[in-house]
Short mmCIF file of C-alpha atoms and ligand atoms in Angstrom, two decimals:
data_model
loop_
_atom_site.label_atom_id
_atom_site.label_comp_id
_atom_site.label_asym_id
_atom_site.label_seq_id
_atom_site.Cartn_x
_atom_site.Cartn_y
_atom_site.Cartn_z
CA MET A 1 0.00 0.00 0.00
CA ARG A 2 1.10 3.58 -0.70
CA LYS A 3 2.66 5.24 2.35
CA GLY A 4 1.11 8.47 3.62
CA THR A 5 2.76 11.90 3.66
CA LEU A 6 3.74 13.75 6.79
CA PHE A 7 2.58 17.40 6.89
CA VAL A 8 4.21 19.63 9.49
CA VAL A 9 2.04 22.67 10.22
CA THR A 10 3.27 25.60 12.30
CA ALA A 11 1.75 28.99 13.15
CA PRO A 12 2.20 31.63 15.80
CA SER A 13 -0.41 31.16 18.52
CA GLY A 14 -3.66 32.90 17.53
CA ALA A 15 -3.11 32.75 13.75
CA GLY A 16 -6.02 30.31 13.40
CA LYS A 17 -4.24 26.99 13.08
CA THR A 18 -6.64 25.05 15.33
CA THR A 19 -9.66 26.46 13.46
CA LEU A 20 -8.13 25.61 10.07
CA LEU A 21 -6.98 22.14 11.04
CA GLU A 22 -10.43 21.25 12.37
CA MET A 23 -11.97 22.31 9.06
CA LEU A 24 -9.36 20.35 7.16
CA LEU A 25 -9.69 17.14 9.18
CA GLY A 26 -13.44 17.31 8.77
CA SER A 27 -13.27 17.53 4.98
CA VAL A 28 -10.19 15.70 3.67
CA PRO A 29 -10.33 11.87 3.83
CA MET A 30 -7.29 9.80 4.83
CA LEU A 31 -5.86 12.60 6.92
CA ALA A 32 -4.98 11.95 10.56
CA TYR A 33 -4.03 14.34 13.33
CA SER A 34 -0.98 13.41 15.36
CA VAL A 35 -1.93 13.66 19.03
CA SER A 36 1.10 15.02 20.89
CA VAL A 37 2.24 14.18 24.39
CA THR A 38 2.40 17.20 26.72
CA THR A 39 3.06 18.10 30.34
CA ARG A 40 0.68 21.09 30.08
CA ALA A 41 -2.56 20.86 32.10
CA PRO A 42 -5.72 20.26 30.06
CA ARG A 43 -7.74 23.39 29.21
CA GLU A 44 -11.47 23.39 29.83
CA GLY A 45 -13.15 21.01 27.40
CA GLU A 46 -9.95 19.24 26.35
CA VAL A 47 -10.21 15.46 26.43
CA ASP A 48 -7.17 13.31 27.17
CA GLY A 49 -6.16 11.39 24.05
CA LYS A 50 -7.98 13.72 21.65
CA SER A 51 -6.18 17.07 21.57
CA TYR A 52 -3.23 15.78 23.59
CA HIS A 53 -2.03 12.90 25.70
CA PHE A 54 -1.55 14.69 29.01
CA THR A 55 1.26 13.34 31.11
CA THR A 56 3.73 14.09 33.90
CA ARG A 57 7.22 15.50 33.46
CA GLU A 58 8.67 12.22 34.78
CA GLU A 59 6.83 10.14 32.21
CA PHE A 60 7.75 12.61 29.44
CA GLU A 61 11.42 12.39 30.38
CA ARG A 62 11.22 8.61 30.39
CA LEU A 63 9.90 8.76 26.80
CA VAL A 64 12.74 11.11 25.79
CA ALA A 65 15.31 8.73 27.29
CA ALA A 66 13.70 5.81 25.47
CA GLY A 67 14.13 7.66 22.14
CA GLU A 68 10.38 7.64 21.51
CA PHE A 69 10.12 11.16 20.10
CA LEU A 70 10.58 12.23 16.49
CA GLU A 71 10.85 15.74 17.94
CA HIS A 72 10.14 17.41 21.24
CA ALA A 73 10.37 20.95 22.56
CA THR A 74 9.53 23.22 25.45
CA VAL A 75 6.77 25.66 24.47
CA TYR A 76 5.65 28.35 26.92
CA GLY A 77 7.27 26.39 29.75
CA HIS A 78 5.64 23.03 28.99
CA LEU A 79 7.03 19.98 27.24
CA TYR A 80 5.47 18.76 23.98
CA GLY A 81 6.50 15.85 21.80
CA THR A 82 5.57 13.68 18.81
CA ARG A 83 5.83 9.91 19.27
CA ARG A 84 7.56 8.45 16.28
CA PRO A 85 5.91 4.95 16.39
CA VAL A 86 2.43 6.50 16.38
CA ILE A 87 2.97 8.54 13.21
CA GLU A 88 4.83 5.71 11.49
CA GLU A 89 1.90 3.39 12.06
CA ALA A 90 -0.56 5.93 10.62
CA LEU A 91 1.67 6.64 7.60
CA ALA A 92 2.14 2.92 6.97
CA SER A 93 -1.65 2.49 6.87
CA GLY A 94 -1.69 4.92 3.90
CA SER A 95 -3.10 7.90 5.79
CA ASP A 96 -1.49 11.33 5.58
CA VAL A 97 -0.59 12.74 8.98
CA ILE A 98 -0.63 16.31 10.27
CA LEU A 99 1.84 17.37 12.93
CA ASP A 100 0.71 20.56 14.65
CA ILE A 101 4.02 21.59 16.18
CA ASP A 102 6.03 24.69 16.98
CA VAL A 103 8.99 26.11 15.05
CA ARG A 104 11.65 24.38 17.12
CA GLY A 105 9.95 21.03 16.70
CA ALA A 106 9.61 21.58 12.95
CA LEU A 107 13.32 22.46 12.70
CA GLN A 108 14.16 19.17 14.41
CA VAL A 109 12.07 17.29 11.84
CA MET A 110 13.88 19.19 9.03
CA GLU A 111 17.28 18.37 10.55
CA SER A 112 16.37 14.71 10.97
CA ARG A 113 15.73 14.55 7.19
CA TYR A 114 12.46 12.77 7.88
CA PRO A 115 10.46 13.17 4.67
CA ALA A 116 7.77 15.79 5.29
CA VAL A 117 6.00 18.77 3.75
CA PHE A 118 6.31 21.94 5.84
CA VAL A 119 3.46 24.45 5.94
CA TYR A 120 3.55 27.77 7.80
CA ILE A 121 0.34 29.64 8.62
CA LEU A 122 0.60 33.40 9.11
CA PRO A 123 -1.90 35.97 10.36
CA PRO A 124 -2.54 38.87 7.93
CA SER A 125 -0.80 41.24 10.39
CA LEU A 126 0.50 41.46 13.95
CA ALA A 127 -2.40 43.75 14.86
CA GLU A 128 -4.92 41.15 13.68
CA LEU A 129 -3.00 38.44 15.55
CA GLU A 130 -3.42 40.45 18.74
CA ARG A 131 -7.14 40.91 18.08
CA ARG A 132 -7.59 37.16 17.62
CA LEU A 133 -5.66 36.29 20.75
CA ARG A 134 -7.80 38.69 22.76
CA GLY A 135 -11.00 37.61 21.06
CA ARG A 136 -10.32 33.96 21.86
CA LYS A 137 -10.45 34.77 25.61
CA THR A 138 -8.43 31.71 26.61
CA ASP A 139 -5.24 33.40 27.77
CA ALA A 140 -4.33 35.87 30.51
CA GLU A 141 -2.96 39.31 29.54
CA GLU A 142 0.60 38.32 30.39
CA VAL A 143 0.35 35.18 28.26
CA ILE A 144 -1.01 37.21 25.31
CA ARG A 145 1.90 39.64 25.54
CA ARG A 146 4.41 36.78 25.67
CA ARG A 147 2.78 35.10 22.65
CA LEU A 148 2.89 38.33 20.62
CA SER A 149 6.56 38.96 21.24
CA LEU A 150 7.37 35.34 20.34
CA ALA A 151 5.24 35.52 17.18
CA ARG A 152 7.48 38.04 15.42
CA GLU A 153 10.59 36.06 16.19
CA GLU A 154 9.04 32.76 15.12
CA MET A 155 7.65 34.07 11.83
CA GLY A 156 11.27 34.61 10.77
CA TYR A 157 11.52 30.84 10.34
CA ALA A 158 8.63 30.70 7.84
CA GLU A 159 11.17 31.05 5.01
CA ARG A 160 12.49 27.57 5.71
CA TYR A 161 9.09 25.98 5.11
CA ASP A 162 7.74 24.68 1.78
CA TYR A 163 4.44 26.57 1.83
CA ALA A 164 3.11 29.76 3.44
CA VAL A 165 -0.64 30.29 3.96
CA VAL A 166 -1.92 33.66 5.16
CA ASN A 167 -5.08 33.21 7.21
CA ASP A 168 -6.90 36.43 6.35
CA VAL A 169 -10.27 35.25 5.04
CA LEU A 170 -10.82 31.90 6.74
CA GLU A 171 -12.47 30.11 3.80
CA GLU A 172 -9.66 31.15 1.46
CA ALA A 173 -6.93 29.95 3.82
CA PHE A 174 -8.82 26.69 4.24
CA ALA A 175 -9.02 26.25 0.44
CA ASP A 176 -5.26 26.96 0.19
CA LEU A 177 -4.41 24.35 2.81
CA LYS A 178 -6.64 21.79 1.19
CA ALA A 179 -5.08 22.50 -2.22
CA ILE A 180 -1.59 21.94 -0.79
CA ILE A 181 -2.54 18.54 0.61
CA LEU A 182 -4.37 17.42 -2.51
CA ALA A 183 -1.55 18.60 -4.81
CA GLU A 184 1.07 16.77 -2.72
CA ARG A 185 -1.00 13.59 -3.13
CA ARG A 186 -0.65 13.93 -6.90
CA ARG A 187 3.15 14.04 -6.96
CA VAL A 188 4.46 11.51 -9.45
CA GLY A 189 6.89 10.10 -6.91
CA ARG A 190 3.94 9.15 -4.71
CA ASN A 191 2.01 7.50 -7.54
CA VAL A 192 4.62 5.33 -9.21
CA GLU A 193 2.80 2.10 -8.31
CA ALA A 194 -0.56 3.35 -9.62
CA ILE A 195 0.98 4.58 -12.88
CA ARG A 196 2.72 1.24 -13.37
CA ALA A 197 -0.48 -0.69 -12.67
CA ILE A 198 -2.40 1.33 -15.30
CA ARG A 199 0.38 0.92 -17.88
CA GLU A 200 0.51 -2.79 -17.29
CA GLY A 201 -3.21 -3.24 -17.83
CA GLY A 202 -4.27 -3.39 -14.19
CA GLY A 203 -5.76 -0.50 -12.26
CA GLY A 204 -9.46 0.18 -11.80
CA ARG A 205 -12.20 0.21 -14.44
P1 ADP B 301 -4.31 28.99 16.96
O1 ADP B 301 -4.72 27.55 17.04
O2 ADP B 301 -3.44 29.28 15.79
O3 ADP B 301 -3.74 29.51 18.24
P2 ADP B 301 -7.20 29.58 16.83
O4 ADP B 301 -7.68 28.64 15.77
O5 ADP B 301 -7.53 29.27 18.26
O6 ADP B 301 -5.64 29.86 16.67
O7 ADP B 301 -7.75 31.02 16.40
C1 ADP B 301 -7.56 32.17 17.23
C2 ADP B 301 -8.85 32.99 17.21
O8 ADP B 301 -8.99 33.62 15.93
C3 ADP B 301 -10.12 32.17 17.43
O9 ADP B 301 -11.02 32.92 18.22
C4 ADP B 301 -10.64 31.97 16.01
O10 ADP B 301 -12.04 31.82 15.99
C5 ADP B 301 -10.22 33.26 15.29
N1 ADP B 301 -9.93 33.10 13.86
C6 ADP B 301 -9.30 32.07 13.23
N2 ADP B 301 -9.18 32.30 11.91
C7 ADP B 301 -9.75 33.51 11.68
C8 ADP B 301 -9.94 34.33 10.49
N3 ADP B 301 -9.52 33.95 9.28
N4 ADP B 301 -10.56 35.51 10.66
C9 ADP B 301 -10.97 35.92 11.87
N5 ADP B 301 -10.83 35.21 13.01
C10 ADP B 301 -10.23 34.03 12.93
P1 5GP B 302 -1.17 24.72 22.98
O1 5GP B 302 -0.66 24.42 24.35
O2 5GP B 302 -1.70 26.12 22.85
O3 5GP B 302 -2.13 23.67 22.50
O4 5GP B 302 0.07 24.61 21.97
C1 5GP B 302 1.15 25.46 22.13
C2 5GP B 302 2.15 25.23 21.00
O5 5GP B 302 2.75 23.95 21.12
C3 5GP B 302 1.52 25.27 19.60
O6 5GP B 302 2.34 26.11 18.80
C4 5GP B 302 1.61 23.86 19.13
O7 5GP B 302 1.79 23.78 17.74
C5 5GP B 302 2.85 23.37 19.86
N1 5GP B 302 2.88 21.92 19.96
C6 5GP B 302 1.85 21.07 20.19
N2 5GP B 302 2.25 19.81 20.19
C7 5GP B 302 3.58 19.83 19.92
C8 5GP B 302 4.58 18.81 19.76
O8 5GP B 302 4.34 17.62 19.85
N3 5GP B 302 5.84 19.24 19.52
C9 5GP B 302 6.16 20.55 19.39
N4 5GP B 302 7.42 20.86 19.13
N5 5GP B 302 5.26 21.53 19.52
C10 5GP B 302 3.99 21.17 19.79
#
């Protein structure tokens, strides 16, 4: 069976990544979300095993020592990581997988040479990013200020990614993201078996 593609998606907090990924996962088949392990406490409404696997620092460090993580990083004081066996299993089943990870995690994946497509989501401006962070009403003032100062620094890394999507009008950004995933699925290198089967008289109807 054809192996899936790993998509690494990064955005400064408040750019709309969660909103966009939910839309995407609800409309593109064979696309799985990689549930990260984190030491952060669950937010209201978050279910263990769905948005994250919530764990202790001790358990997280045990996983690091065991070499379980494809990448891991400290974000806003908490540890987050992607378990390599979990994404490998999903990719082997033919599903594409989305990693929703920060810049430092994405750089680790780039350095590891693990085959992946890197997508950076930007807000239309810093002023709009601030409005969204405030409008979301999930973070304290101090947290918002910290996120804004980090955002500028982190957006500098967008140039190392393969694709940049500006989330101005939500529906347009969603269409862009979907187009990226569907176009990547049509790469010749990912369809060699299917092309061969058609040439050799097999294939579908
Ligand atoms: P992130 O996951 O990147 O931190 P969220 O998806 O939580 O961001 O979005 C931050 C806030 O901005 C939310 O209140 C969301 O409803 C809003 N938002 C997302 N995309 C847009 C958009 N294109 N236009 C206006 N508001 C948006
Ligand atoms: P939040 O706590 O708001 O859900 O996420 C904070 C940040 O951590 C987001 O930028 C998110 O992309 C990032 N993040 C979530 N999971 C992982 C992970 O497994 N690895 C890395 N490096 N970052 C992660």
